[in-house]
mmCIF file of N, CA and C in Angstrom:
data_model
loop_
_atom_site.group_PDB
_atom_site.id
_atom_site.type_symbol
_atom_site.label_atom_id
_atom_site.label_comp_id
_atom_site.label_asym_id
_atom_site.label_seq_id
_atom_site.Cartn_x
_atom_site.Cartn_y
_atom_site.Cartn_z
ATOM 1 N N MET A 1 2.773 15.240 -13.108
ATOM 2 C CA MET A 1 4.076 14.774 -12.511
ATOM 3 C C MET A 1 3.956 14.558 -11.323
ATOM 4 N N TYR A 2 4.461 13.461 -10.593
ATOM 5 C CA TYR A 2 4.183 13.312 -8.923
ATOM 6 C C TYR A 2 5.213 12.668 -8.381
ATOM 7 N N ALA A 3 5.827 12.639 -7.167
ATOM 8 C CA ALA A 3 6.622 12.327 -6.440
ATOM 9 C C ALA A 3 6.267 11.805 -5.193
ATOM 10 N N VAL A 4 7.315 10.717 -4.556
ATOM 11 C CA VAL A 4 7.154 10.366 -3.351
ATOM 12 C C VAL A 4 8.099 10.861 -2.555
ATOM 13 N N ILE A 5 7.812 11.583 -1.681
ATOM 14 C CA ILE A 5 8.595 11.971 -0.431
ATOM 15 C C ILE A 5 8.685 11.560 0.949
ATOM 16 N N SER A 6 9.964 11.267 1.678
ATOM 17 C CA SER A 6 10.038 11.008 3.000
ATOM 18 C C SER A 6 10.288 11.947 4.133
ATOM 19 N N THR A 7 8.965 12.221 4.845
ATOM 20 C CA THR A 7 9.727 13.226 5.951
ATOM 21 C C THR A 7 8.598 12.323 7.193
ATOM 22 N N GLY A 8 9.432 12.847 8.458
ATOM 23 C CA GLY A 8 8.782 12.699 9.953
ATOM 24 C C GLY A 8 8.590 10.887 10.010
ATOM 25 N N GLY A 9 9.509 10.470 9.195
ATOM 26 C CA GLY A 9 9.061 8.681 9.322
ATOM 27 C C GLY A 9 8.098 8.120 8.344
ATOM 28 N N LYS A 10 7.249 9.156 7.647
ATOM 29 C CA LYS A 10 6.405 8.618 6.471
ATOM 30 C C LYS A 10 6.607 8.743 5.559
ATOM 31 N N GLN A 11 5.834 8.126 4.475
ATOM 32 C CA GLN A 11 5.947 8.614 2.723
ATOM 33 C C GLN A 11 4.990 9.306 2.703
ATOM 34 N N TYR A 12 5.091 10.222 1.705
ATOM 35 C CA TYR A 12 3.843 10.756 0.835
ATOM 36 C C TYR A 12 3.819 11.154 -0.416
ATOM 37 N N LYS A 13 2.614 10.421 -1.042
ATOM 38 C CA LYS A 13 2.652 10.558 -2.928
ATOM 39 C C LYS A 13 2.108 12.157 -2.891
ATOM 40 N N VAL A 14 2.971 12.985 -3.358
ATOM 41 C CA VAL A 14 2.555 14.339 -4.079
ATOM 42 C C VAL A 14 2.573 14.821 -5.269
ATOM 43 N N ALA A 15 1.674 15.780 -5.766
ATOM 44 C CA ALA A 15 1.920 16.607 -6.806
ATOM 45 C C ALA A 15 1.615 18.119 -6.674
ATOM 46 N N GLU A 16 2.254 18.701 -7.771
ATOM 47 C CA GLU A 16 1.901 20.288 -7.421
ATOM 48 C C GLU A 16 0.655 20.854 -7.368
ATOM 49 N N GLY A 17 0.778 21.455 -6.085
ATOM 50 C CA GLY A 17 -0.582 22.083 -5.996
ATOM 51 C C GLY A 17 -1.134 21.395 -4.602
ATOM 52 N N ASP A 18 -0.887 20.093 -4.454
ATOM 53 C CA ASP A 18 -1.633 19.585 -3.386
ATOM 54 C C ASP A 18 -0.949 20.212 -2.077
ATOM 55 N N VAL A 19 -1.963 19.985 -1.132
ATOM 56 C CA VAL A 19 -1.791 20.286 0.165
ATOM 57 C C VAL A 19 -1.807 19.258 1.395
ATOM 58 N N ILE A 20 -0.523 19.048 1.980
ATOM 59 C CA ILE A 20 -0.616 17.827 2.573
ATOM 60 C C ILE A 20 -0.494 18.380 4.295
ATOM 61 N N ARG A 21 -0.679 17.340 5.103
ATOM 62 C CA ARG A 21 -0.530 17.360 6.530
ATOM 63 C C ARG A 21 0.915 16.474 6.894
ATOM 64 N N VAL A 22 2.151 16.997 7.247
ATOM 65 C CA VAL A 22 3.438 16.170 7.872
ATOM 66 C C VAL A 22 3.667 16.597 9.354
ATOM 67 N N GLU A 23 4.381 15.612 9.929
ATOM 68 C CA GLU A 23 4.690 15.792 11.128
ATOM 69 C C GLU A 23 5.330 17.275 11.136
ATOM 70 N N LYS A 24 5.358 17.771 12.619
ATOM 71 C CA LYS A 24 5.567 18.957 12.919
ATOM 72 C C LYS A 24 7.130 19.631 12.309
ATOM 73 N N LEU A 25 7.473 20.564 11.440
ATOM 74 C CA LEU A 25 8.512 21.125 11.042
ATOM 75 C C LEU A 25 9.343 21.778 11.539
ATOM 76 N N GLY A 26 8.770 22.662 12.606
ATOM 77 C CA GLY A 26 9.106 24.021 13.126
ATOM 78 C C GLY A 26 9.598 25.127 12.534
ATOM 79 N N ALA A 27 8.641 25.172 11.202
ATOM 80 C CA ALA A 27 8.865 26.559 10.279
ATOM 81 C C ALA A 27 7.504 27.309 10.445
ATOM 82 N N GLU A 28 7.756 28.655 10.553
ATOM 83 C CA GLU A 28 6.492 29.418 10.565
ATOM 84 C C GLU A 28 5.613 29.525 8.929
ATOM 85 N N ASP A 29 4.624 29.895 9.583
ATOM 86 C CA ASP A 29 3.383 30.231 8.521
ATOM 87 C C ASP A 29 3.905 30.828 7.196
ATOM 88 N N GLY A 30 3.939 30.390 6.035
ATOM 89 C CA GLY A 30 4.439 31.530 4.934
ATOM 90 C C GLY A 30 5.854 31.131 4.692
ATOM 91 N N ALA A 31 6.695 30.125 5.501
ATOM 92 C CA ALA A 31 7.877 29.865 5.197
ATOM 93 C C ALA A 31 7.918 28.787 3.741
ATOM 94 N N LYS A 32 9.363 28.828 3.095
ATOM 95 C CA LYS A 32 9.635 28.002 2.285
ATOM 96 C C LYS A 32 10.109 27.078 2.624
ATOM 97 N N VAL A 33 9.901 25.484 2.374
ATOM 98 C CA VAL A 33 10.732 24.248 2.896
ATOM 99 C C VAL A 33 11.206 23.411 1.738
ATOM 100 N N THR A 34 12.072 22.750 1.562
ATOM 101 C CA THR A 34 12.632 21.940 0.699
ATOM 102 C C THR A 34 12.870 20.444 1.275
ATOM 103 N N PHE A 35 12.196 19.571 0.667
ATOM 104 C CA PHE A 35 12.251 18.111 0.887
ATOM 105 C C PHE A 35 13.025 17.565 -0.064
ATOM 106 N N ASP A 36 14.190 16.982 0.536
ATOM 107 C CA ASP A 36 14.974 16.610 -0.642
ATOM 108 C C ASP A 36 15.197 14.855 -0.340
ATOM 109 N N LYS A 37 14.447 14.137 0.530
ATOM 110 C CA LYS A 37 14.513 12.789 0.544
ATOM 111 C C LYS A 37 13.283 12.433 -0.293
ATOM 112 N N VAL A 38 13.553 12.121 -1.855
ATOM 113 C CA VAL A 38 12.610 12.048 -2.832
ATOM 114 C C VAL A 38 13.267 10.709 -3.239
ATOM 115 N N ASN A 39 12.013 9.859 -2.936
ATOM 116 C CA ASN A 39 12.082 8.122 -3.071
ATOM 117 C C ASN A 39 11.907 7.937 -4.488
ATOM 118 N N MET A 40 11.229 8.640 -5.203
ATOM 119 C CA MET A 40 10.286 8.536 -6.637
ATOM 120 C C MET A 40 9.781 9.577 -7.176
ATOM 121 N N ILE A 41 9.944 9.672 -8.871
ATOM 122 C CA ILE A 41 9.648 10.738 -9.471
ATOM 123 C C ILE A 41 8.877 10.058 -10.616
ATOM 124 N N GLY A 42 7.457 10.360 -10.604
ATOM 125 C CA GLY A 42 6.891 9.675 -11.852
ATOM 126 C C GLY A 42 5.961 10.601 -12.648
ATOM 127 N N GLY A 43 5.671 10.273 -13.797
ATOM 128 C CA GLY A 43 5.071 10.995 -14.809
ATOM 129 C C GLY A 43 5.438 10.461 -16.158
ATOM 130 N N ASP A 44 6.391 11.476 -16.959
ATOM 131 C CA ASP A 44 6.403 10.724 -18.176
ATOM 132 C C ASP A 44 7.415 9.456 -18.109
ATOM 133 N N GLU A 45 8.383 9.407 -17.493
ATOM 134 C CA GLU A 45 9.395 8.437 -17.074
ATOM 135 C C GLU A 45 9.269 8.085 -15.495
ATOM 136 N N LEU A 46 9.591 7.126 -15.121
ATOM 137 C CA LEU A 46 9.515 6.609 -13.753
ATOM 138 C C LEU A 46 11.194 6.566 -13.260
ATOM 139 N N VAL A 47 11.423 7.671 -12.360
ATOM 140 C CA VAL A 47 12.659 7.392 -11.928
ATOM 141 C C VAL A 47 12.713 7.266 -10.026
ATOM 142 N N ILE A 48 13.266 5.990 -10.040
ATOM 143 C CA ILE A 48 13.142 5.427 -8.586
ATOM 144 C C ILE A 48 14.601 5.526 -7.914
ATOM 145 N N GLY A 49 14.736 6.089 -6.551
ATOM 146 C CA GLY A 49 15.617 6.411 -6.072
ATOM 147 C C GLY A 49 16.271 4.915 -5.344
ATOM 148 N N LYS A 50 17.927 5.151 -4.968
ATOM 149 C CA LYS A 50 18.161 4.250 -4.433
ATOM 150 C C LYS A 50 19.137 4.519 -3.240
ATOM 151 N N PRO A 51 18.783 5.213 -2.209
ATOM 152 C CA PRO A 51 17.154 4.865 -1.895
ATOM 153 C C PRO A 51 16.625 6.019 -2.354
ATOM 154 N N TYR A 52 17.230 7.375 -2.503
ATOM 155 C CA TYR A 52 16.879 8.589 -2.685
ATOM 156 C C TYR A 52 17.264 8.749 -4.168
ATOM 157 N N VAL A 53 16.373 9.799 -5.000
ATOM 158 C CA VAL A 53 16.781 10.206 -6.204
ATOM 159 C C VAL A 53 17.655 11.591 -5.895
ATOM 160 N N GLU A 54 18.991 11.294 -6.868
ATOM 161 C CA GLU A 54 20.005 12.387 -6.470
ATOM 162 C C GLU A 54 19.542 13.619 -7.279
ATOM 163 N N GLY A 55 19.669 14.805 -6.407
ATOM 164 C CA GLY A 55 19.669 16.088 -7.245
ATOM 165 C C GLY A 55 18.055 16.341 -7.059
ATOM 166 N N ALA A 56 17.097 15.621 -6.989
ATOM 167 C CA ALA A 56 15.742 15.808 -6.971
ATOM 168 C C ALA A 56 15.107 16.375 -5.225
ATOM 169 N N ALA A 57 14.156 17.661 -5.518
ATOM 170 C CA ALA A 57 13.614 17.779 -4.364
ATOM 171 C C ALA A 57 12.292 18.704 -4.769
ATOM 172 N N VAL A 58 11.665 18.861 -3.813
ATOM 173 C CA VAL A 58 10.298 19.015 -3.804
ATOM 174 C C VAL A 58 10.284 20.475 -2.756
ATOM 175 N N GLU A 59 9.546 21.595 -3.554
ATOM 176 C CA GLU A 59 9.487 22.651 -2.655
ATOM 177 C C GLU A 59 7.995 22.982 -2.251
ATOM 178 N N ALA A 60 8.160 23.551 -0.983
ATOM 179 C CA ALA A 60 6.741 23.761 -0.525
ATOM 180 C C ALA A 60 6.667 25.074 0.238
ATOM 181 N N THR A 61 5.173 25.407 0.669
ATOM 182 C CA THR A 61 5.100 26.668 1.366
ATOM 183 C C THR A 61 4.444 25.967 2.805
ATOM 184 N N VAL A 62 4.508 26.437 3.916
ATOM 185 C CA VAL A 62 4.115 26.337 5.089
ATOM 186 C C VAL A 62 2.645 26.841 5.100
ATOM 187 N N THR A 63 1.381 26.498 5.062
ATOM 188 C CA THR A 63 0.267 27.083 5.371
ATOM 189 C C THR A 63 -0.254 27.363 6.523
ATOM 190 N N ALA A 64 -0.041 26.102 7.626
ATOM 191 C CA ALA A 64 -0.811 26.536 9.046
ATOM 192 C C ALA A 64 -0.110 25.292 9.617
ATOM 193 N N ASN A 65 0.206 25.561 10.944
ATOM 194 C CA ASN A 65 0.607 24.766 12.109
ATOM 195 C C ASN A 65 -0.517 24.426 13.054
ATOM 196 N N GLY A 66 -0.507 23.144 13.711
ATOM 197 C CA GLY A 66 -1.747 23.298 14.359
ATOM 198 C C GLY A 66 -1.302 21.295 15.164
ATOM 199 N N LYS A 67 -2.777 21.068 15.462
ATOM 200 C CA LYS A 67 -2.816 20.122 16.598
ATOM 201 C C LYS A 67 -3.922 19.233 15.907
ATOM 202 N N ALA A 68 -3.874 17.705 15.593
ATOM 203 C CA ALA A 68 -4.962 17.271 14.900
ATOM 204 C C ALA A 68 -5.813 16.864 16.174
ATOM 205 N N ASP A 69 -7.073 15.983 15.893
ATOM 206 C CA ASP A 69 -7.912 15.561 16.731
ATOM 207 C C ASP A 69 -7.363 14.758 17.710
ATOM 208 N N LYS A 70 -7.895 14.976 18.894
ATOM 209 C CA LYS A 70 -7.434 13.743 19.968
ATOM 210 C C LYS A 70 -7.862 12.633 20.103
ATOM 211 N N VAL A 71 -6.813 11.873 20.049
ATOM 212 C CA VAL A 71 -6.939 10.325 20.050
ATOM 213 C C VAL A 71 -7.120 9.765 21.621
ATOM 214 N N ILE A 72 -8.051 8.998 22.208
ATOM 215 C CA ILE A 72 -8.544 8.630 23.382
ATOM 216 C C ILE A 72 -7.622 7.146 23.278
ATOM 217 N N VAL A 73 -6.585 7.008 24.322
ATOM 218 C CA VAL A 73 -6.274 5.598 24.582
ATOM 219 C C VAL A 73 -6.904 5.313 25.914
ATOM 220 N N TYR A 74 -7.448 3.952 26.024
ATOM 221 C CA TYR A 74 -8.148 3.700 27.376
ATOM 222 C C TYR A 74 -7.701 2.070 27.277
ATOM 223 N N LYS A 75 -6.922 2.104 28.557
ATOM 224 C CA LYS A 75 -6.386 0.599 28.827
ATOM 225 C C LYS A 75 -7.750 -0.077 30.139
ATOM 226 N N TYR A 76 -7.971 -1.240 29.900
ATOM 227 C CA TYR A 76 -8.284 -1.732 30.756
ATOM 228 C C TYR A 76 -8.272 -2.982 31.114
ATOM 229 N N LYS A 77 -8.340 -3.708 32.405
ATOM 230 C CA LYS A 77 -8.206 -5.030 32.394
ATOM 231 C C LYS A 77 -9.194 -5.411 33.440
ATOM 232 N N ARG A 78 -9.934 -6.258 33.022
ATOM 233 C CA ARG A 78 -11.080 -6.937 33.500
ATOM 234 C C ARG A 78 -10.629 -7.740 34.930
ATOM 235 N N LYS A 79 -11.766 -7.502 35.916
ATOM 236 C CA LYS A 79 -11.635 -8.253 37.180
ATOM 237 C C LYS A 79 -11.021 -7.311 38.185
ATOM 238 N N THR A 80 -9.903 -6.714 37.894
ATOM 239 C CA THR A 80 -8.811 -5.982 38.847
ATOM 240 C C THR A 80 -9.026 -4.586 39.179
ATOM 241 N N GLY A 81 -9.904 -4.066 38.476
ATOM 242 C CA GLY A 81 -10.329 -2.653 38.715
ATOM 243 C C GLY A 81 -9.244 -1.519 38.119
ATOM 244 N N TYR A 82 -8.312 -2.510 37.059
ATOM 245 C CA TYR A 82 -7.492 -1.587 36.397
ATOM 246 C C TYR A 82 -7.996 -0.753 35.252
ATOM 247 N N HIS A 83 -7.927 0.523 34.948
ATOM 248 C CA HIS A 83 -8.260 1.351 33.935
ATOM 249 C C HIS A 83 -7.589 2.461 33.712
ATOM 250 N N LYS A 84 -7.384 3.196 33.042
ATOM 251 C CA LYS A 84 -6.360 4.226 32.562
ATOM 252 C C LYS A 84 -6.838 4.919 31.142
ATOM 253 N N LYS A 85 -7.064 6.449 31.438
ATOM 254 C CA LYS A 85 -7.534 6.877 30.319
ATOM 255 C C LYS A 85 -6.454 7.758 29.956
ATOM 256 N N ASN A 86 -6.206 7.875 28.502
ATOM 257 C CA ASN A 86 -5.112 9.097 28.420
ATOM 258 C C ASN A 86 -5.524 9.872 26.648
ATOM 259 N N GLY A 87 -5.097 10.992 26.496
ATOM 260 C CA GLY A 87 -5.422 11.514 25.201
ATOM 261 C C GLY A 87 -4.216 11.914 24.618
ATOM 262 N N HIS A 88 -4.088 11.896 23.431
ATOM 263 C CA HIS A 88 -3.232 12.619 22.686
ATOM 264 C C HIS A 88 -3.578 13.541 21.626
ATOM 265 N N ARG A 89 -2.858 14.629 21.216
ATOM 266 C CA ARG A 89 -3.246 15.345 20.227
ATOM 267 C C ARG A 89 -1.738 15.519 19.177
ATOM 268 N N GLN A 90 -1.883 14.857 18.127
ATOM 269 C CA GLN A 90 -0.689 15.022 17.293
ATOM 270 C C GLN A 90 -0.134 16.463 16.773
ATOM 271 N N LEU A 91 1.024 16.818 17.112
ATOM 272 C CA LEU A 91 1.264 18.108 16.173
ATOM 273 C C LEU A 91 1.362 17.770 14.709
ATOM 274 N N PHE A 92 1.192 18.831 13.852
ATOM 275 C CA PHE A 92 1.290 18.806 12.322
ATOM 276 C C PHE A 92 1.766 20.101 11.665
ATOM 277 N N THR A 93 1.948 20.122 10.808
ATOM 278 C CA THR A 93 2.440 21.106 9.653
ATOM 279 C C THR A 93 1.787 20.980 8.476
ATOM 280 N N GLU A 94 1.134 21.789 7.765
ATOM 281 C CA GLU A 94 0.420 21.901 6.809
ATOM 282 C C GLU A 94 0.964 22.786 5.727
ATOM 283 N N VAL A 95 1.290 21.791 4.658
ATOM 284 C CA VAL A 95 2.283 22.576 3.546
ATOM 285 C C VAL A 95 1.667 22.416 2.207
ATOM 286 N N LYS A 96 1.606 23.487 1.159
ATOM 287 C CA LYS A 96 1.662 23.260 -0.283
ATOM 288 C C LYS A 96 2.424 23.042 -1.177
ATOM 289 N N ILE A 97 2.497 22.154 -2.025
ATOM 290 C CA ILE A 97 3.335 22.056 -2.851
ATOM 291 C C ILE A 97 3.291 22.413 -3.842
ATOM 292 N N ASP A 98 4.908 23.169 -4.125
ATOM 293 C CA ASP A 98 5.086 24.144 -5.252
ATOM 294 C C ASP A 98 5.477 23.432 -6.655
ATOM 295 N N LYS A 99 6.765 23.029 -6.188
ATOM 296 C CA LYS A 99 7.357 22.403 -7.385
ATOM 297 C C LYS A 99 8.052 21.338 -7.258
ATOM 298 N N ILE A 100 8.220 20.786 -7.943
ATOM 299 C CA ILE A 100 8.960 19.242 -7.964
ATOM 300 C C ILE A 100 9.730 19.521 -8.874
ATOM 301 N N SER A 101 11.314 19.235 -8.446
ATOM 302 C CA SER A 101 12.368 19.438 -9.586
ATOM 303 C C SER A 101 13.356 18.014 -9.524
ATOM 304 N N LYS A 102 14.018 17.676 -10.893
ATOM 305 C CA LYS A 102 14.582 16.422 -10.728
ATOM 306 C C LYS A 102 16.094 17.045 -10.432
#
């Protein structure tokens, strides 16, 4: 059984036992979180939401919070001497999927 959930402006295909990194949720390590924006549930039968499946939820446990690897943004325009270097590290929350319920 798997589900497609929406969080942080992105969609993730998850199954029980999966560990995924999502946008920062603001929950402590070991906390339980519930994703109620379930777009689709698959398995024996396919259930597609309009836009979300009513009554469906995905329960997960927060395993870690952190920052992703640095991404370098370098802007450059030739012949003008213009160049600008900037770095960014995106915050994330790592969660382990415990249960998918319809």
